Each structure stands twice: as C-alpha cells, then as structure tokens.
PDB file of C-alpha atoms in Angstrom:
ATOM      1  CA  UNK A   5      21.349  -9.284 -36.445  1.00  0.00           C
ATOM      2  CA  UNK A   6      19.819  -7.215 -33.646  1.00  0.00           C
ATOM      3  CA  UNK A   7      21.262  -7.518 -30.202  1.00  0.00           C
ATOM      4  CA  UNK A   8      19.027  -8.254 -27.405  1.00  0.00           C
ATOM      5  CA  UNK A   9      19.183  -5.517 -24.461  1.00  0.00           C
ATOM      6  CA  UNK A  10      20.620  -5.997 -21.298  1.00  0.00           C
ATOM      7  CA  UNK A  11      17.985  -5.733 -18.474  1.00  0.00           C
ATOM      8  CA  UNK A  12      17.831  -2.421 -16.690  1.00  0.00           C
ATOM      9  CA  UNK A  13      17.357  -4.510 -13.298  1.00  0.00           C
ATOM     10  CA  UNK A  14      19.055  -7.923 -13.638  1.00  0.00           C
ATOM     11  CA  UNK A  15      17.434 -10.495 -11.539  1.00  0.00           C
ATOM     12  CA  UNK A  16      14.019  -8.376 -11.710  1.00  0.00           C
ATOM     13  CA  UNK A  17      11.350 -10.574 -10.344  1.00  0.00           C
ATOM     14  CA  UNK A  18       8.249  -8.776 -11.792  1.00  0.00           C
ATOM     15  CA  UNK A  19       6.792  -7.053  -8.797  1.00  0.00           C
ATOM     16  CA  UNK A  20       5.488  -3.603  -8.782  1.00  0.00           C
ATOM     17  CA  UNK A  21       8.175  -0.917  -7.207  1.00  0.00           C
ATOM     18  CA  UNK A  22       6.663  -0.776  -3.718  1.00  0.00           C
ATOM     19  CA  UNK A  23       6.974   3.123  -3.923  1.00  0.00           C
ATOM     20  CA  UNK A  24       4.782   3.186  -6.941  1.00  0.00           C
ATOM     21  CA  UNK A  25       2.296   0.455  -5.865  1.00  0.00           C
ATOM     22  CA  UNK A  26       1.617   2.529  -2.415  1.00  0.00           C
ATOM     23  CA  UNK A  27       1.444   6.110  -4.317  1.00  0.00           C
ATOM     24  CA  UNK A  28      -1.372   4.173  -6.887  1.00  0.00           C
ATOM     25  CA  UNK A  29      -3.231   2.629  -3.583  1.00  0.00           C
ATOM     26  CA  UNK A  30      -3.608   5.906  -2.254  1.00  0.00           C
ATOM     27  CA  UNK A  31      -4.350   7.507  -5.145  1.00  0.00           C
ATOM     28  CA  UNK A  32      -7.114   5.557  -5.603  1.00  0.00           C
ATOM     29  CA  UNK A  33      -8.288   5.726  -1.876  1.00  0.00           C
ATOM     30  CA  UNK A  34      -8.139   9.618  -2.279  1.00  0.00           C
ATOM     31  CA  UNK A  35      -5.349  10.114   0.212  1.00  0.00           C
ATOM     32  CA  UNK A  36      -3.199  10.983  -2.478  1.00  0.00           C
ATOM     33  CA  UNK A  37      -2.858  13.171  -5.403  1.00  0.00           C
ATOM     34  CA  UNK A  38      -1.509  13.030  -8.837  1.00  0.00           C
ATOM     35  CA  UNK A  39       1.622  14.389  -7.843  1.00  0.00           C
ATOM     36  CA  UNK A  40       2.440  11.814  -5.637  1.00  0.00           C
ATOM     37  CA  UNK A  41       2.089   8.965  -8.296  1.00  0.00           C
ATOM     38  CA  UNK A  42       3.801  11.177 -11.054  1.00  0.00           C
ATOM     39  CA  UNK A  43       6.718  11.409  -8.068  1.00  0.00           C
ATOM     40  CA  UNK A  44       6.956   7.615  -7.579  1.00  0.00           C
ATOM     41  CA  UNK A  45       6.751   6.878 -11.348  1.00  0.00           C
ATOM     42  CA  UNK A  46       9.655   9.234 -12.238  1.00  0.00           C
ATOM     43  CA  UNK A  47      12.714   6.971 -11.709  1.00  0.00           C
ATOM     44  CA  UNK A  48      10.272   3.564 -11.624  1.00  0.00           C
ATOM     45  CA  UNK A  49      11.139   0.507 -13.540  1.00  0.00           C
ATOM     46  CA  UNK A  50       7.821  -0.175 -15.994  1.00  0.00           C
ATOM     47  CA  UNK A  51       6.846  -3.144 -18.228  1.00  0.00           C
ATOM     48  CA  UNK A  52       6.317  -2.227 -21.560  1.00  0.00           C
ATOM     49  CA  UNK A  53       4.167  -5.166 -23.055  1.00  0.00           C
ATOM     50  CA  UNK A  54       5.668  -6.271 -26.824  1.00  0.00           C
ATOM     51  CA  UNK A  55       3.054  -9.020 -28.859  1.00  0.00           C
ATOM     52  CA  UNK A  56       3.457 -10.680 -31.967  1.00  0.00           C
ATOM     53  CA  UNK A  57       1.635  -9.836 -34.941  1.00  0.00           C
ATOM     54  CA  UNK A  58       0.960 -12.175 -37.787  1.00  0.00           C
ATOM     55  CA  UNK A  59       2.229 -10.880 -40.586  1.00  0.00           C
ATOM     56  CA  UNK A  60       2.005 -14.060 -43.128  1.00  0.00           C
ATOM     57  CA  UNK A  61       0.094 -17.258 -42.794  1.00  0.00           C
ATOM     58  CA  UNK A  62       0.064 -20.579 -44.890  1.00  0.00           C
ATOM     59  CA  UNK A  63      -1.979 -23.733 -44.995  1.00  0.00           C
ATOM     60  CA  UNK A  64       0.168 -26.290 -43.649  1.00  0.00           C
ATOM     61  CA  UNK A  65       0.218 -29.768 -45.012  1.00  0.00           C
ATOM     62  CA  UNK A  66      -2.765 -31.011 -42.921  1.00  0.00           C
ATOM     63  CA  UNK A  67      -4.879 -28.165 -44.642  1.00  0.00           C
ATOM     64  CA  UNK A  68      -4.646 -25.796 -41.126  1.00  0.00           C
ATOM     65  CA  UNK A  69      -3.692 -22.484 -41.368  1.00  0.00           C
ATOM     66  CA  UNK A  70      -0.489 -21.853 -39.603  1.00  0.00           C
ATOM     67  CA  UNK A  71       1.895 -18.953 -38.800  1.00  0.00           C
ATOM     68  CA  UNK A  72       4.416 -18.474 -41.370  1.00  0.00           C
ATOM     69  CA  UNK A  73       5.803 -15.153 -40.400  1.00  0.00           C
ATOM     70  CA  UNK A  74       5.460 -12.539 -37.527  1.00  0.00           C
ATOM     71  CA  UNK A  75       6.521  -9.710 -35.649  1.00  0.00           C
ATOM     72  CA  UNK A  76       7.422  -8.408 -32.581  1.00  0.00           C
ATOM     73  CA  UNK A  77       5.063  -4.957 -32.067  1.00  0.00           C
ATOM     74  CA  UNK A  78       4.258  -2.457 -29.062  1.00  0.00           C
ATOM     75  CA  UNK A  79       0.627  -2.436 -28.615  1.00  0.00           C
ATOM     76  CA  UNK A  80      -1.196   0.952 -28.998  1.00  0.00           C
ATOM     77  CA  UNK A  81      -4.403   1.677 -27.422  1.00  0.00           C
ATOM     78  CA  UNK A  82      -7.142   3.939 -29.136  1.00  0.00           C
ATOM     79  CA  UNK A  83      -9.375   6.099 -27.062  1.00  0.00           C
ATOM     80  CA  UNK A  84     -12.816   6.446 -27.983  1.00  0.00           C
ATOM     81  CA  UNK A  85     -12.269  10.018 -29.134  1.00  0.00           C
ATOM     82  CA  UNK A  86      -9.501   8.447 -31.205  1.00  0.00           C
ATOM     83  CA  UNK A  87      -6.637   9.500 -29.238  1.00  0.00           C
ATOM     84  CA  UNK A  88      -3.646   7.294 -28.921  1.00  0.00           C
ATOM     85  CA  UNK A  89      -1.875   5.821 -25.847  1.00  0.00           C
ATOM     86  CA  UNK A  90       0.967   3.715 -24.968  1.00  0.00           C
ATOM     87  CA  UNK A  91       0.192   1.074 -22.123  1.00  0.00           C
ATOM     88  CA  UNK A  92       2.711   0.368 -19.379  1.00  0.00           C
ATOM     89  CA  UNK A  93       2.526  -1.859 -16.388  1.00  0.00           C
ATOM     90  CA  UNK A  94       4.037  -1.620 -12.609  1.00  0.00           C
ATOM     91  CA  UNK A  95       4.920  -5.532 -12.930  1.00  0.00           C
ATOM     92  CA  UNK A  96       4.094  -8.504 -14.591  1.00  0.00           C
ATOM     93  CA  UNK A  97       0.668  -9.352 -12.604  1.00  0.00           C
ATOM     94  CA  UNK A  98      -0.968  -6.483 -13.732  1.00  0.00           C
ATOM     95  CA  UNK A  99       0.400  -7.132 -17.409  1.00  0.00           C
ATOM     96  CA  UNK A 100      -1.373 -10.415 -17.047  1.00  0.00           C
ATOM     97  CA  UNK A 101      -4.728  -8.586 -16.068  1.00  0.00           C
ATOM     98  CA  UNK A 102      -4.892  -7.058 -19.265  1.00  0.00           C
ATOM     99  CA  UNK A 103      -3.170  -9.406 -21.690  1.00  0.00           C
ATOM    100  CA  UNK A 104      -1.696 -12.985 -20.631  1.00  0.00           C
ATOM    101  CA  UNK A 105       0.382 -13.383 -23.645  1.00  0.00           C
ATOM    102  CA  UNK A 106       2.344 -10.118 -24.058  1.00  0.00           C
ATOM    103  CA  UNK A 107       5.916  -9.988 -22.880  1.00  0.00           C
ATOM    104  CA  UNK A 108       7.464  -7.555 -20.893  1.00  0.00           C
ATOM    105  CA  UNK A 109      10.342  -5.411 -21.765  1.00  0.00           C
ATOM    106  CA  UNK A 110      11.947  -2.959 -18.921  1.00  0.00           C
ATOM    107  CA  UNK A 111      11.901   0.860 -19.085  1.00  0.00           C
ATOM    108  CA  UNK A 112      12.219   3.446 -16.816  1.00  0.00           C
ATOM    109  CA  UNK A 113       9.354   6.019 -17.146  1.00  0.00           C
ATOM    110  CA  UNK A 114      10.765   8.661 -19.143  1.00  0.00           C
ATOM    111  CA  UNK A 115      11.593   6.100 -21.533  1.00  0.00           C
ATOM    112  CA  UNK A 116       8.337   5.181 -21.912  1.00  0.00           C
ATOM    113  CA  UNK A 117       6.788   8.525 -21.965  1.00  0.00           C
ATOM    114  CA  UNK A 118       9.646   9.527 -24.875  1.00  0.00           C
ATOM    115  CA  UNK A 119       8.337   6.364 -26.729  1.00  0.00           C
ATOM    116  CA  UNK A 120       4.674   7.578 -26.555  1.00  0.00           C
ATOM    117  CA  UNK A 121       5.639  10.829 -27.985  1.00  0.00           C
ATOM    118  CA  UNK A 122       7.584   9.377 -30.776  1.00  0.00           C
ATOM    119  CA  UNK A 123       4.430   6.879 -31.291  1.00  0.00           C
ATOM    120  CA  UNK A 124       2.319  10.435 -31.489  1.00  0.00           C
ATOM    121  CA  UNK A 125       0.591   9.000 -28.675  1.00  0.00           C
ATOM    122  CA  UNK A 126      -1.476  11.374 -26.256  1.00  0.00           C
ATOM    123  CA  UNK A 127      -1.021   9.296 -23.124  1.00  0.00           C
ATOM    124  CA  UNK A 128       1.174   6.534 -20.781  1.00  0.00           C
ATOM    125  CA  UNK A 129      -1.199   4.411 -19.404  1.00  0.00           C
ATOM    126  CA  UNK A 130      -0.053   2.840 -16.390  1.00  0.00           C
ATOM    127  CA  UNK A 131      -2.183  -0.672 -15.437  1.00  0.00           C
ATOM    128  CA  UNK A 132      -4.914  -0.307 -17.792  1.00  0.00           C
ATOM    129  CA  UNK A 133      -6.537  -3.447 -16.863  1.00  0.00           C
ATOM    130  CA  UNK A 134      -6.011  -2.483 -12.749  1.00  0.00           C
ATOM    131  CA  UNK A 135      -5.665  -2.652 -10.132  1.00  0.00           C
ATOM    132  CA  UNK A 136      -5.238   0.938 -10.518  1.00  0.00           C
ATOM    133  CA  UNK A 137      -5.383   2.191 -13.786  1.00  0.00           C
ATOM    134  CA  UNK A 138      -3.609   5.637 -14.053  1.00  0.00           C
ATOM    135  CA  UNK A 139      -2.658   8.159 -17.515  1.00  0.00           C
ATOM    136  CA  UNK A 140      -0.141  10.464 -18.145  1.00  0.00           C
ATOM    137  CA  UNK A 141      -1.038  12.884 -20.836  1.00  0.00           C
ATOM    138  CA  UNK A 142      -0.386  16.700 -22.000  1.00  0.00           C
ATOM    139  CA  UNK A 143       2.168  18.528 -20.124  1.00  0.00           C
ATOM    140  CA  UNK A 144       3.006  16.022 -17.242  1.00  0.00           C
ATOM    141  CA  UNK A 145       3.708  13.222 -20.284  1.00  0.00           C
ATOM    142  CA  UNK A 146       6.203  15.821 -21.872  1.00  0.00           C
ATOM    143  CA  UNK A 147       8.026  16.690 -18.715  1.00  0.00           C
ATOM    144  CA  UNK A 148       8.409  13.002 -17.952  1.00  0.00           C
ATOM    145  CA  UNK A 149       9.857  12.488 -21.417  1.00  0.00           C
ATOM    146  CA  UNK A 150      12.221  15.335 -20.887  1.00  0.00           C
ATOM    147  CA  UNK A 151      13.789  13.473 -18.254  1.00  0.00           C
ATOM    148  CA  UNK A 152      17.525  12.292 -19.233  1.00  0.00           C
ATOM    149  CA  UNK A 153      19.139   9.444 -18.038  1.00  0.00           C
ATOM    150  CA  UNK A 154      18.003   8.945 -14.045  1.00  0.00           C
ATOM    151  CA  UNK A 155      20.894   7.478 -12.273  1.00  0.00           C
ATOM    152  CA  UNK A 156      19.390   8.869  -8.875  1.00  0.00           C
ATOM    153  CA  UNK A 157      16.048   9.294  -7.335  1.00  0.00           C
ATOM    154  CA  UNK A 158      17.242  13.009  -6.288  1.00  0.00           C
ATOM    155  CA  UNK A 159      18.245  13.546 -10.408  1.00  0.00           C
ATOM    156  CA  UNK A 160      14.934  12.393 -11.193  1.00  0.00           C
ATOM    157  CA  UNK A 161      12.718  14.324  -9.177  1.00  0.00           C
ATOM    158  CA  UNK A 162      15.110  17.854 -10.051  1.00  0.00           C
ATOM    159  CA  UNK A 163      14.752  16.612 -13.870  1.00  0.00           C
ATOM    160  CA  UNK A 164      10.912  16.626 -13.751  1.00  0.00           C
ATOM    161  CA  UNK A 165      10.749  19.849 -11.654  1.00  0.00           C
ATOM    162  CA  UNK A 166      12.610  21.609 -14.085  1.00  0.00           C
ATOM    163  CA  UNK A 167      10.469  19.787 -16.897  1.00  0.00           C
ATOM    164  CA  UNK A 168       7.143  21.097 -14.947  1.00  0.00           C
ATOM    165  CA  UNK A 169       8.752  24.702 -14.998  1.00  0.00           C
ATOM    166  CA  UNK A 170       8.919  24.382 -19.004  1.00  0.00           C
ATOM    167  CA  UNK A 171       5.276  22.821 -19.294  1.00  0.00           C
ATOM    168  CA  UNK A 172       2.779  24.721 -17.246  1.00  0.00           C
ATOM    169  CA  UNK A 173      -0.532  23.291 -18.730  1.00  0.00           C
ATOM    170  CA  UNK A 174       0.442  19.870 -17.178  1.00  0.00           C
ATOM    171  CA  UNK A 175      -2.264  17.702 -17.045  1.00  0.00           C
ATOM    172  CA  UNK A 176      -2.848  13.765 -15.171  1.00  0.00           C
ATOM    173  CA  UNK A 177      -6.092  12.080 -15.524  1.00  0.00           C
ATOM    174  CA  UNK A 178      -7.420   9.244 -13.789  1.00  0.00           C
ATOM    175  CA  UNK A 179      -8.723   6.345 -15.863  1.00  0.00           C
ATOM    176  CA  UNK A 180     -11.364   5.020 -13.509  1.00  0.00           C
ATOM    177  CA  UNK A 181     -12.079   1.763 -16.393  1.00  0.00           C
ATOM    178  CA  UNK A 182     -10.442   0.826 -19.611  1.00  0.00           C
ATOM    179  CA  UNK A 183     -13.812   1.992 -21.039  1.00  0.00           C
ATOM    180  CA  UNK A 184     -13.972   5.230 -19.583  1.00  0.00           C
ATOM    181  CA  UNK A 185     -10.819   6.320 -21.519  1.00  0.00           C
ATOM    182  CA  UNK A 186      -8.950   4.436 -23.633  1.00  0.00           C
ATOM    183  CA  UNK A 187      -9.752   0.598 -24.654  1.00  0.00           C
ATOM    184  CA  UNK A 188      -7.781  -2.029 -26.240  1.00  0.00           C
ATOM    185  CA  UNK A 189      -6.991  -1.953 -29.772  1.00  0.00           C
ATOM    186  CA  UNK A 190      -3.434  -2.813 -31.336  1.00  0.00           C
ATOM    187  CA  UNK A 191      -1.190  -0.680 -34.086  1.00  0.00           C
ATOM    188  CA  UNK A 192       1.972  -1.717 -35.599  1.00  0.00           C
ATOM    189  CA  UNK A 193       4.712   1.041 -34.666  1.00  0.00           C
ATOM    190  CA  UNK A 194       5.639   3.399 -37.565  1.00  0.00           C
ATOM    191  CA  UNK A 195       9.060   2.360 -38.615  1.00  0.00           C
TER     192      UNK A 195
END
C-alpha cells in the first residue's frame, strides 16, 4: 500500500508565499521583471493540483449511473499550439479560482519543474486563472528543474544561477489570460 507523504510545511494554511505574491504583483504592474518572479519562486512552496478521474462507472440499484472506480491524476494543460504545461498555484485561493474540486499537494518549485519535464511538458503555469498568471518555460524551466534539494534561500539562488549558466537560451513568458497561451484540458499522467 502506498504511503501518504508528510507535508513539506506542516501547519501550512494554504496562503501564498508573501515574497512570491509581491513579485507577481510587481510583475503585473510592470515594476519588476520575470527574473524577480523566478528568484522568488526558486525556493517557494507551490500547490500542485490533483483531481479525481472516473475510470469505471456502473448503474446502481436505482438506475442511476454512479462511480465504481476512479484515479487521482495530475492535470496537464494543453495550449492551442499543442504544447503541454503543468499547472501550479501559489496558494489555495488561486487554486480554487481555477478548479474548486482539485486537491492541493505541496511541492517546491524545482520539484514542479522536474515533474513538468518528466511529463514532457513545455512549461509550468503558475496561477493560470489568476490573480497573476505566469509561465516558466524553455531554459528557465530546465534551470529551475536542475536545482537540487533546497535547504536555504542562498543555496536555491546559487543553484539557479548555476543552472542559468548552463542554459543560455532562458525564456520566461507572461501569460495574460488562460485563453492566450494555455487552456484547461486534462490528461492522465503516463505510468
């Protein structure tokens, strides 16, 4: 039987990290650039959504179709151009804006980026439904994914800088609305 992992941040109330929220707000206002957001995200706790997918149903004794079996899955966004992205959220409020029935799973940004690459996704989209959507892709996605276990803020930033040196073509794109880049569509993860 699989074990339930312990939360990264016991007692987490689901609020967005203050430094990440501030960086995203400044980015939206045009007073900060994408590197400020990525710097704040490099050591941040994010919430990755997990949703139930119906895998088998049956007709119950009252003649109504009902769930017989379901699986928990990581949703994947698929853009109009066919590229995949993994959604992640700064807090439970932004997760609820996107999909109220999704369950949050804690992960640090480098873990989310590694998961996205493992799913062959082109991006991680932060807060896809707002308040400030932000996409991490290309070399920046690979650089963040290359950060090892982050134990202190300074270590995270140094690992990010080392990763950037390896990936000169770094790009970070702003997503202005869910329709402009990525939209909601779910695919089951490959096992």
